[in-house]
Short mmCIF file of C-alpha atoms in Angstrom, two decimals:
data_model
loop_
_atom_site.label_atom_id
_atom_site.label_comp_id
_atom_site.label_asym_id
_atom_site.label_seq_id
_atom_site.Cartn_x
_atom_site.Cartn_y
_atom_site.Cartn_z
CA UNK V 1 150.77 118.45 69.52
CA UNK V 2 147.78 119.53 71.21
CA UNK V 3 147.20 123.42 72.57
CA UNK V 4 148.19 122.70 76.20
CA UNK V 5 151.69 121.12 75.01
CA UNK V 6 152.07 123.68 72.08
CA UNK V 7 151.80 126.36 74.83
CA UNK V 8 154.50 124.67 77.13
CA UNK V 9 156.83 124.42 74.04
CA UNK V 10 156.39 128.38 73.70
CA UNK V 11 156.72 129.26 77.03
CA UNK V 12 160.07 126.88 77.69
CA UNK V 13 161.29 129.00 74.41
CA UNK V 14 161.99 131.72 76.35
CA UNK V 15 165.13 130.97 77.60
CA UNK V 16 166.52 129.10 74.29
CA UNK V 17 165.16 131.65 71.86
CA UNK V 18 161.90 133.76 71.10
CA UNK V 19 158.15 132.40 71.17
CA UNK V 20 157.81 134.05 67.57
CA UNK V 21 160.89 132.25 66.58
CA UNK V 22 159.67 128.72 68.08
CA UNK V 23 156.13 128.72 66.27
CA UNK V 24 158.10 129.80 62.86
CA UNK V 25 160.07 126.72 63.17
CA UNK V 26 157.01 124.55 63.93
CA UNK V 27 155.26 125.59 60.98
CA UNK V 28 158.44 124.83 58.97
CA UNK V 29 158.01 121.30 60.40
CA UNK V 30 154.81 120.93 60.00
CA UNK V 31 154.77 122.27 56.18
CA UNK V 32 157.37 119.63 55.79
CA UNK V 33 155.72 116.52 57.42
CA UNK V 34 152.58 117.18 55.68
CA UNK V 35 154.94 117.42 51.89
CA UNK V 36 156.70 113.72 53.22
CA UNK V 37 153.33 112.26 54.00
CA UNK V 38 151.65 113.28 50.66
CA UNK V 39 154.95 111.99 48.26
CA UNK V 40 156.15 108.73 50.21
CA UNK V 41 153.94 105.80 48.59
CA UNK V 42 151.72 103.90 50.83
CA UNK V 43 152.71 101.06 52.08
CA UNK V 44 151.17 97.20 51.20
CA UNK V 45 148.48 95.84 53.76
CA UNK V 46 146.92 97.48 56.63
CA UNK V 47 148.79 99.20 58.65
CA UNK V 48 148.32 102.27 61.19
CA UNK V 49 148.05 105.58 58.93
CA UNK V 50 150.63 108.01 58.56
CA UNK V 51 149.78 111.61 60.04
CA UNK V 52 151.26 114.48 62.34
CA UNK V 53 150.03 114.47 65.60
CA UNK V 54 150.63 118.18 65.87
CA UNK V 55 154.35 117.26 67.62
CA UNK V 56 156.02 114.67 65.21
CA UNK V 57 155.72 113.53 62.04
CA UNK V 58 154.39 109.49 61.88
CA UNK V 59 154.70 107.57 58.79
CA UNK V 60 152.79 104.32 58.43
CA UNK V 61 153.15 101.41 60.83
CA UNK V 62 152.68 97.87 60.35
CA UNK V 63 150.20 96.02 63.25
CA UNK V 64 151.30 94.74 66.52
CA UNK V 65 154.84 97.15 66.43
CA UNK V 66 156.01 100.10 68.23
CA UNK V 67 156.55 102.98 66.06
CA UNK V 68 159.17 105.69 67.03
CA UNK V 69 160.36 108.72 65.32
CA UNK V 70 163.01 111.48 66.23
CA UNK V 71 162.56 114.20 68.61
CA UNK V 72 161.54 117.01 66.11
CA UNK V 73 164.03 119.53 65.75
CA UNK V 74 161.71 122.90 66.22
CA UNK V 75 162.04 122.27 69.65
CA UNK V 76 164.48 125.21 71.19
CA UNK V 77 166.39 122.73 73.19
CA UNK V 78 166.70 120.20 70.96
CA UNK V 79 170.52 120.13 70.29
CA UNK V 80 170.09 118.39 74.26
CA UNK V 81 167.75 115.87 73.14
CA UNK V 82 168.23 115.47 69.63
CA UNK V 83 169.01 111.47 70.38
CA UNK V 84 165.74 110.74 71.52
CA UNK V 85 162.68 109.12 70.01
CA UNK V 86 158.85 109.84 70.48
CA UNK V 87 157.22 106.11 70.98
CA UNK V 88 153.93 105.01 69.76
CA UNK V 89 152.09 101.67 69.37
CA UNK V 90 150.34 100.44 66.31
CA UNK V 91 147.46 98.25 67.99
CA UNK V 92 146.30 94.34 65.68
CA UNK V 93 143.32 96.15 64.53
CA UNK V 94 145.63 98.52 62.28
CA UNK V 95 144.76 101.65 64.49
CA UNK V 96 146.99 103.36 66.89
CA UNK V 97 146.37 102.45 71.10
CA UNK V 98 144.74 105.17 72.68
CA UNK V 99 145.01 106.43 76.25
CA UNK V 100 142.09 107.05 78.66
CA UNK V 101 140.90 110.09 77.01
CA UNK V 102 140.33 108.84 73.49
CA UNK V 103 143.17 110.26 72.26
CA UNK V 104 146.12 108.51 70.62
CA UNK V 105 148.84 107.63 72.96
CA UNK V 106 152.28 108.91 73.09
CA UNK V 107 155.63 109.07 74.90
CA UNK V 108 157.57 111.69 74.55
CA UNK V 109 159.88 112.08 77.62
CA UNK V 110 162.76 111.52 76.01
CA UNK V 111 162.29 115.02 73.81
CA UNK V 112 161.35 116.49 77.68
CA UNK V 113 163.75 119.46 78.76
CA UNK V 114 164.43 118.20 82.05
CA UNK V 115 166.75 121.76 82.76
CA UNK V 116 163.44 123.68 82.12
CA UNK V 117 161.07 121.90 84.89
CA UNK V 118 163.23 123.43 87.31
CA UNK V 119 162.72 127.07 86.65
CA UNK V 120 158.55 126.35 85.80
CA UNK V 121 157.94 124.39 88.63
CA UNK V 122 159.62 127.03 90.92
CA UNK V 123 157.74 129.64 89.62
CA UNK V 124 154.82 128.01 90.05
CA UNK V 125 155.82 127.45 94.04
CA UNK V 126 156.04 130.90 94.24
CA UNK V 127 152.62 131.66 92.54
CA UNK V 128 151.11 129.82 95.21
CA UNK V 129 152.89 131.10 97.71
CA UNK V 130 151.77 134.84 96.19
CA UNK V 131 148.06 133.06 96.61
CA UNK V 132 148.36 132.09 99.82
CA UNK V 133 149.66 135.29 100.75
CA UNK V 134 146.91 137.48 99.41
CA UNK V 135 144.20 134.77 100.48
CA UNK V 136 145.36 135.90 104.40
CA UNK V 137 145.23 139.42 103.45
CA UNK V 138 141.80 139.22 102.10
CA UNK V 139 140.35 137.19 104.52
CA UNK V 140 142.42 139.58 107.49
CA UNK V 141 140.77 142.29 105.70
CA UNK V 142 137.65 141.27 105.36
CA UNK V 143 136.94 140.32 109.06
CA UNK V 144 137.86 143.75 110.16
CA UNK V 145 135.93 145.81 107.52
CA UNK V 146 132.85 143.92 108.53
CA UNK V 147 133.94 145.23 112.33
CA UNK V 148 134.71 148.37 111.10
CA UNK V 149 130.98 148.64 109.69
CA UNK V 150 129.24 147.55 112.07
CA UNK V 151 130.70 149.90 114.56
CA UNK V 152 129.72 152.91 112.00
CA UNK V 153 126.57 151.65 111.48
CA UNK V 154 125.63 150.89 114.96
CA UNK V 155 126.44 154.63 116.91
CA UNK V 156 123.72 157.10 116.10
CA UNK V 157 126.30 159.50 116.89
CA UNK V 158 128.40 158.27 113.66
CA UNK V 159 125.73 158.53 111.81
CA UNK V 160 126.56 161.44 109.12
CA UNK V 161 128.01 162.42 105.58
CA UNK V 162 131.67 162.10 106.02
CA UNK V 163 131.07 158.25 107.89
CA UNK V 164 128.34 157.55 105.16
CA UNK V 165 130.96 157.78 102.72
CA UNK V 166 133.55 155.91 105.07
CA UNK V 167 130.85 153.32 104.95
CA UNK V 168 130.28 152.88 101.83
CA UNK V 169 134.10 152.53 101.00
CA UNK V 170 134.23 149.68 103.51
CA UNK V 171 131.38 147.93 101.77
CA UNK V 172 133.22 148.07 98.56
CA UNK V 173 136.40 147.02 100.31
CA UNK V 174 134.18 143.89 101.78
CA UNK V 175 132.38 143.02 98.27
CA UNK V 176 136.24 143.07 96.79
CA UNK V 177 137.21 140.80 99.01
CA UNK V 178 134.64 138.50 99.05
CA UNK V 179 134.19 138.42 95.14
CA UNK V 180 138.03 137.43 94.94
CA UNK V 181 137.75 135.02 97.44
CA UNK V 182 135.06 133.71 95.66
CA UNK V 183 136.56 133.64 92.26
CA UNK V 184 139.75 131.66 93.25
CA UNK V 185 137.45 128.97 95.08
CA UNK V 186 135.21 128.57 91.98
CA UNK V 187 138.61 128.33 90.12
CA UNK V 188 140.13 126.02 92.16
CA UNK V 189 137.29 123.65 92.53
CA UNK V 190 136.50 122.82 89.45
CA UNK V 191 139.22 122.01 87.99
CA UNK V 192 139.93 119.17 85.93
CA UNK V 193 142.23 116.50 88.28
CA UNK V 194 145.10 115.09 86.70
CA UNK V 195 146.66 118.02 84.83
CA UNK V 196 150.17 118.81 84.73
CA UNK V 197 150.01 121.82 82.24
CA UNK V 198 150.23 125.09 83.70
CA UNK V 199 147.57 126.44 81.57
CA UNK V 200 144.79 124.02 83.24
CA UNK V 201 141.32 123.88 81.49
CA UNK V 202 138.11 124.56 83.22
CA UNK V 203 135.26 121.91 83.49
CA UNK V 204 132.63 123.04 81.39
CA UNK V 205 129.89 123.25 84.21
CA UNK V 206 132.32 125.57 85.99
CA UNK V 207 133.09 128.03 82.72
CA UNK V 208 129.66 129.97 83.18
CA UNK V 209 129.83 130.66 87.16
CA UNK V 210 133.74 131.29 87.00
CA UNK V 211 132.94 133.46 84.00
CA UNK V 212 130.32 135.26 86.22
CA UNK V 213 132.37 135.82 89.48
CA UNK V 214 135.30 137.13 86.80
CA UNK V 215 132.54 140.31 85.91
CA UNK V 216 131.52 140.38 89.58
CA UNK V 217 135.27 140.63 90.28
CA UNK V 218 135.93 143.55 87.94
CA UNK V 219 132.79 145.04 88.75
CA UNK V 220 134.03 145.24 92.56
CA UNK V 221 137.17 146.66 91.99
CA UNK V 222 136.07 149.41 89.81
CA UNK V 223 133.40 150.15 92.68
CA UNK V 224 136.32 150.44 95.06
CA UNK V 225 138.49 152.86 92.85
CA UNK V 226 135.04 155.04 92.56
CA UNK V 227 134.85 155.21 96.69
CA UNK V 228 138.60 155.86 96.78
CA UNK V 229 137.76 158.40 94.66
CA UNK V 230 134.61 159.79 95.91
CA UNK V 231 136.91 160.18 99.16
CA UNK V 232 139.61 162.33 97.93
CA UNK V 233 136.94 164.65 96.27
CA UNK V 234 134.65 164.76 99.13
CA UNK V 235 137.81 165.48 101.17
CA UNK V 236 139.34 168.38 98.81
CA UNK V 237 135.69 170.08 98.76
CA UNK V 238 136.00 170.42 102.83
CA UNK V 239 139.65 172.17 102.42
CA UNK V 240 138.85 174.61 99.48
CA UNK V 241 134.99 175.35 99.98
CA UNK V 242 133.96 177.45 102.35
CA UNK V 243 130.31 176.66 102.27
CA UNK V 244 130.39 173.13 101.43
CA UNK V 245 127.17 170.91 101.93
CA UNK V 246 127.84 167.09 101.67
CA UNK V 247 124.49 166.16 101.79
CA UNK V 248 123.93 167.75 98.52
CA UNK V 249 127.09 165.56 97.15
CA UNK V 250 126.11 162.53 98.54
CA UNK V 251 124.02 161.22 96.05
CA UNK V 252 126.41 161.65 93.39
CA UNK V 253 129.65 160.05 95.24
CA UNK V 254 126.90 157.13 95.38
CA UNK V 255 126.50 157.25 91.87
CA UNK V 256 130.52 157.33 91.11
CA UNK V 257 130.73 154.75 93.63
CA UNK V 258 128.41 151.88 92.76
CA UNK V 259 126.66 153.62 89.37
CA UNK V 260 130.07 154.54 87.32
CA UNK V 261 131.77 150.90 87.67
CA UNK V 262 128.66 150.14 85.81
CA UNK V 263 129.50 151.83 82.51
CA UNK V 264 132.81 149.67 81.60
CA UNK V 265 132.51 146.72 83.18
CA UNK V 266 129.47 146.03 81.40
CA UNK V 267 130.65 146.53 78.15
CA UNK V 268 134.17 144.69 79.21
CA UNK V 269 132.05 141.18 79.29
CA UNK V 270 130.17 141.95 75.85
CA UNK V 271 133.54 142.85 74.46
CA UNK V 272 135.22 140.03 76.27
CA UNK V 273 132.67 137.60 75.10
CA UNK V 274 132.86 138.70 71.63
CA UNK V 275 136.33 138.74 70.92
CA UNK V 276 137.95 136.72 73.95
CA UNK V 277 135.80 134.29 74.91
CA UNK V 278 138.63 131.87 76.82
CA UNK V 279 138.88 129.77 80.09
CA UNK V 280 137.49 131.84 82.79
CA UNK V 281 138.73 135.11 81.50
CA UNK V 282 141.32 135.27 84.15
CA UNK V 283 144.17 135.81 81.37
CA UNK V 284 144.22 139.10 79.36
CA UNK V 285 145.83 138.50 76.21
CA UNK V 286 144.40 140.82 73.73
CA UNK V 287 145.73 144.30 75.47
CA UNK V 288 142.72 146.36 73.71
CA UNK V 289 140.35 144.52 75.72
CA UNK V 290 141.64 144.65 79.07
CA UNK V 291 142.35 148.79 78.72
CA UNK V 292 138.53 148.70 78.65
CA UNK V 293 138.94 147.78 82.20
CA UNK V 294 142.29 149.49 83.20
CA UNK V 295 141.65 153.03 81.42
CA UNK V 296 138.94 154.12 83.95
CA UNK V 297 140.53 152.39 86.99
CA UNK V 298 144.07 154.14 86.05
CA UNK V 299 142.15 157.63 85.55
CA UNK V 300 140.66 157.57 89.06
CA UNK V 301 144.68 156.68 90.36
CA UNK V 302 145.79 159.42 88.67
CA UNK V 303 143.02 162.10 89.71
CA UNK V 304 143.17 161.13 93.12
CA UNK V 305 147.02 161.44 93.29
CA UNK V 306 146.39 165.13 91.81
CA UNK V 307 144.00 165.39 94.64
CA UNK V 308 146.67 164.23 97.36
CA UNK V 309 149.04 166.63 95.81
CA UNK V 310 146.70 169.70 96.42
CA UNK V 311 145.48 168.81 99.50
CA UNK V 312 148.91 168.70 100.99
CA UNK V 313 149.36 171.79 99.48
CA UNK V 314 146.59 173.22 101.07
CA UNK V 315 147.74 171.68 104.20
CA UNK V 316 150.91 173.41 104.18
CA UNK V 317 149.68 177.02 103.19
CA UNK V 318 147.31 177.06 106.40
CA UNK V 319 150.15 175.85 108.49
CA UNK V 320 152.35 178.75 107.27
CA UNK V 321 149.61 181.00 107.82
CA UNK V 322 148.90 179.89 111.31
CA UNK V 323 145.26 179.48 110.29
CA UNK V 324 145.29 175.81 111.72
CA UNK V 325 143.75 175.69 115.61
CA UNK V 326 143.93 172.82 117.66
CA UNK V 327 140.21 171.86 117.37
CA UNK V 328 139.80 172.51 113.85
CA UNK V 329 138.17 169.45 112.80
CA UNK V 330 139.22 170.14 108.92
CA UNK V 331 142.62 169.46 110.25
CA UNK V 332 141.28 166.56 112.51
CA UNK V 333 140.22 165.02 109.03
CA UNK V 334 142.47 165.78 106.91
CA UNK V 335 144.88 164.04 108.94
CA UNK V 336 143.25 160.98 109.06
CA UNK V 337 142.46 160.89 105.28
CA UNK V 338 146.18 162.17 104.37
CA UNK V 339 147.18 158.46 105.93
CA UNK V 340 145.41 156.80 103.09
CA UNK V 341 145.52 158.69 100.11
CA UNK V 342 149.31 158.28 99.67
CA UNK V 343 149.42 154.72 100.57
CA UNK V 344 146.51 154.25 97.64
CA UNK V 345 147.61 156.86 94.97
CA UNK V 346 150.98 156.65 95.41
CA UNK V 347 151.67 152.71 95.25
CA UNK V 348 148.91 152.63 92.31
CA UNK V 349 150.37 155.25 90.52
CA UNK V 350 154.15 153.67 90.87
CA UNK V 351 152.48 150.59 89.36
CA UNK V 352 151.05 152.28 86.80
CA UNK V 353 154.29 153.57 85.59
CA UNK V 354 155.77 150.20 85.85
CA UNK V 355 153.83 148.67 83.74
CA UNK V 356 153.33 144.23 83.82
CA UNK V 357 154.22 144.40 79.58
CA UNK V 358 157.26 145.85 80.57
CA UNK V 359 158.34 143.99 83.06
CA UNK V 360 160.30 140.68 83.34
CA UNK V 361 161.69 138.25 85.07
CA UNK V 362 162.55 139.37 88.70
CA UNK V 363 161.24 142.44 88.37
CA UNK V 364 158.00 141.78 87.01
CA UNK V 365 157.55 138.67 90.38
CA UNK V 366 158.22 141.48 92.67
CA UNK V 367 156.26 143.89 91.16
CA UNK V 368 153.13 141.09 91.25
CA UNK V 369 154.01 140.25 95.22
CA UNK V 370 154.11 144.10 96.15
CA UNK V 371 150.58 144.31 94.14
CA UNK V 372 149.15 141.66 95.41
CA UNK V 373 150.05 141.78 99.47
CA UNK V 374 149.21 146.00 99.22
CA UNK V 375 145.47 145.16 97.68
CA UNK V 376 144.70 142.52 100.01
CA UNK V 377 145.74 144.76 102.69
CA UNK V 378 144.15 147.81 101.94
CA UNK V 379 140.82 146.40 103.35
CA UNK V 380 142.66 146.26 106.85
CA UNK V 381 144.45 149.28 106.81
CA UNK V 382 141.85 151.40 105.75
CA UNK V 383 139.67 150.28 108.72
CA UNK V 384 142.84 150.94 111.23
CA UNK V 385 142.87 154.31 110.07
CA UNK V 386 139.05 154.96 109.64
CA UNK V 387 137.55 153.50 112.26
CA UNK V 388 139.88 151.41 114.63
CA UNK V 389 142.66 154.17 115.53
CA UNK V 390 139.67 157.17 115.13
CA UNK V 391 139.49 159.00 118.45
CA UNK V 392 135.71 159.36 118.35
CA UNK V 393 135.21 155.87 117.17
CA UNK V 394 136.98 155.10 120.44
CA UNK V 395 135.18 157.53 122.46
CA UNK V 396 132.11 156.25 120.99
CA UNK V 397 132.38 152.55 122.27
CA UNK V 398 133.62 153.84 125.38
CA UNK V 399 130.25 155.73 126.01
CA UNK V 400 128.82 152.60 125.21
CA UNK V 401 130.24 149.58 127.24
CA UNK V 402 129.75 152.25 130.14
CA UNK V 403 126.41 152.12 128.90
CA UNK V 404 126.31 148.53 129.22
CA UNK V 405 128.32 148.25 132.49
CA UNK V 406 125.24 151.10 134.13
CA UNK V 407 122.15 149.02 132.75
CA UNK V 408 123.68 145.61 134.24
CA UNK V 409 124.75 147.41 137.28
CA UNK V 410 121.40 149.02 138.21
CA UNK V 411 118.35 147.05 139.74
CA UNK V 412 115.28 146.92 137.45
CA UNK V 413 113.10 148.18 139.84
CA UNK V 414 114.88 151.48 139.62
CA UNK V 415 113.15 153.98 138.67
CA UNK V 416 114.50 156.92 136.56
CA UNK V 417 113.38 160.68 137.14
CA UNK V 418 112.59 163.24 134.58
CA UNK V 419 115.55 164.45 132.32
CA UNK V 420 117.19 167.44 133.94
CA UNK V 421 117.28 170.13 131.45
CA UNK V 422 115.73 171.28 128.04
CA UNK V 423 115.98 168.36 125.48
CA UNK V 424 119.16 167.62 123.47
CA UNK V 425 118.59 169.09 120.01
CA UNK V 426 120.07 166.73 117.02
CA UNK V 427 123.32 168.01 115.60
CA UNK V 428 123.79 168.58 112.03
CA UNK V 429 126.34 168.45 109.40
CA UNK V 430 128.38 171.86 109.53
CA UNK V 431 130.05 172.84 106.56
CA UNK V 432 133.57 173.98 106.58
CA UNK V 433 133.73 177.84 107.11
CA UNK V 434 130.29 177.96 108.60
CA UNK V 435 128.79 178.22 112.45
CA UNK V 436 126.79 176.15 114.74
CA UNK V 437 123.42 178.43 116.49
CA UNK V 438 124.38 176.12 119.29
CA UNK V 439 127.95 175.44 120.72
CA UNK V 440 129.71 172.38 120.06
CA UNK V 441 128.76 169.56 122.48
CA UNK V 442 131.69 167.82 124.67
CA UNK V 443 132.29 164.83 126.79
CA UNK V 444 133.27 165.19 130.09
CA UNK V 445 137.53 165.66 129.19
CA UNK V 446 136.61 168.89 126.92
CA UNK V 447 136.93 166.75 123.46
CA UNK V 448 134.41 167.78 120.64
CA UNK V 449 131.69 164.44 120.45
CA UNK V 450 131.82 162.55 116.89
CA UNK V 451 129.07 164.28 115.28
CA UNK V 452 130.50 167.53 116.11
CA UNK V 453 133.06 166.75 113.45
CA UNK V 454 130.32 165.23 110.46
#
């Protein structure tokens, strides 16, 4: 029995009796065929040679017949088939018919569990349903970060620390995306046609690339858990210092963001290469390997849960000390960021507890859709909250299409007088606890502009 069918014999075991148990009772077999084949005396003439197939046991078979032998008993649900036969033909030429592949042919439907196709092939509906569902997310997602960013980017008066950092989390939300997208097209591209195992084998002029958009992959998401990160520290230095510069932090949020990722991922694919060098390393079977990758992604979760903890902490002792005004833009951001923290360290850190080992069954498919349809959804929600819902976002690209509407509006041959006034001085960055020389600038309803708040 070949690897792909060895696997399906393990993974039907579950039901009928442990994988560990299963393989035992192979090698029993196999220890046994291999004792029959070297006592039984060989037969007169030529005939097609005795051997085990790594499934049955074949003894020699005369040309021109069709061999059969009896559904081997290591199979867990054998006391349902135990009355079939495995066929096989023994070709003129004394050698046993092949199929297309080379390889020598063989029925075995009648040792098929016909009770366990149900169960696999409804799981594996539901997989693809999962797929499909996270594909929509991901793509949702990654049309409105790329909104999102260009809106940012495009407003001068966006343009400082706090949105910097808001930008930088939406380009790590976009390269996520895109890199998962990505893998799962190289993945389902290439491969091989005609498979029915569950386990299906890469082409090999697909392994490299798929291998390569599996780093890129991990790479991503450990840049994304770094911005997450970089936001509830940049937030929790505005609440507790008061003379906070985020220009001076900047360059180091840019090196947790895109710089740290660097550090395991890196030696994830040496490791992984090494030691686990299999398919496209979408599976994770040795568990040391993989913690390479999940230790630093499950430390950010956790510190950044710590963080939500004492922000809303914070929160609550300047409420009860009536410290909080109505135009304090601490509060103003706070708020905003307070809607995404829990939603990413809370959900993360409920998965974390519930670990995938320890699930099973039920549990372990809802636990998978909850993961999946949250992180393909992040991408949108964080943009809602950032960008979309933000009031000077909105004021922002009001100022603008007004903009628009005046230039179409007025004749070209218009000319414009001097500016009335002394010239608009740039506003800065104001750190939390400190003063402006100048006041704070307003539109026309009384509410602070953008930058008044960077």
């Amino acid at each position: 029995m070949g690897p792909p069918l060895l696997r399906r014999v393990l993974r039907g075991a579950e039901g009928e009796r442990s994988a560990a148990a299963t393989l035992a009772a192979w090698q029993q077999y196999r220890h046994a065929c291999e004792l029959r084949l070297l006592h039984d005396p060989p037969a007169p003439g030529p005939v097609c040679n005795r051997s085990f197939d790594m499934y049955v046991c074949w003894g020699d078979a005369a040309p021109n017949s069709t061999a059969t032998s009896p559904c081997p008993w290591y199979l867990p649900w054998h006391h349902r088939v135990q009355g079939g036969v495995v066929v096989r033909r023994c070709g003129p030429d004394g050698q046993w018919v092949t199929d297309g592949s080379g390889r020598p042919w063989r029925d075995h439907s009648q040792c098929e569990d016909t009770e366990q196709e149900t169960p696999l092939q409804r799981q594996a509906w539901l997989l693809e349903q999962f797929r499909l569902v996270y594909t929509v997310g991901y793509s949702v997602s990654l049309i409105s970060l790329l909104l999102a960013l260009l809106l940012l980017l495009l407003f001068r008066r966006l343009r400082c620390t706090r949105n910097y950092i808001h930008a930088n989390l939406f380009l790590s939300f976009v390269l996520r995306a895109g890199a998962i997208l990505t893998r799962d097209a190289l993945l389902h591209r290439h491969l091989r046609p005609g498979t029915t195992d569950p386990l299906q084998v890469l082409s090999q002029e697909a392994v490299a690339g798929c291998r390569l958009a599996q780093a890129l992959t991990q790479y991503c998401v450990g840049a994304n858990y770094g911005w997450l990160l970089a936001e509830g520290l940049f937030l929790h230095k505005l609440l507790v210092l008061a003379t906070f510069s985020g220009d001076r932090c900047l360059p180091a949020f840019l090196l947790l963001g895109w710089g740290a990722p660097v550090l395991f991922v890196v030696p994830w694919v040496v490791v992984r290469y090494l030691y686990e060098n299999e398919g496209c390393w979408e599976r994770n079977e040795k568990a040391a390997v993989w913690w390479i990758i999940r230790c630093p992604i499950l430390m950010a979760v956790v510190v950044n849960f710590v963080v939500f903890v004492r922000i809303v902490r914070i929160l609550v002792a300047k409420v009860r000390a009536h410290q909080v005004a109505r135009g304090d833009c601490r509060v103003r951001l706070a708020k905003s960021t307070l809607t995404l923290i829990p939603l990413l360290g809370v959900h993360e850190a409920a998965f974390a507890l519930l670990a995938e080992e320890r699930a099973g069954g039920t549990v372990r498919l809802v636990r998978l859709f909850l993961q999946l349809l949250l992180s393909s959804c992040q991408g949108l929600i964080v943009s809602v909250l950032y960008c979309f819902v933000n009031k000077e976002v909105q004021a922002e690209v009001r100022r603008g299409w007004q903009r628009c509407r005046l230039a179409t509006s007025c004749p070209p041959h218009t000319a414009r007088g001097p500016p009335r006034g002394p010239p608009r001085r740039p506003n800065r960055y104001v750190a939390v606890g400190g003063a402006h020389p100048h006041p704070t600038p307003q539109d026309p309803a009384g509410h602070p502009l953008a930058e008044s708040c960077c």
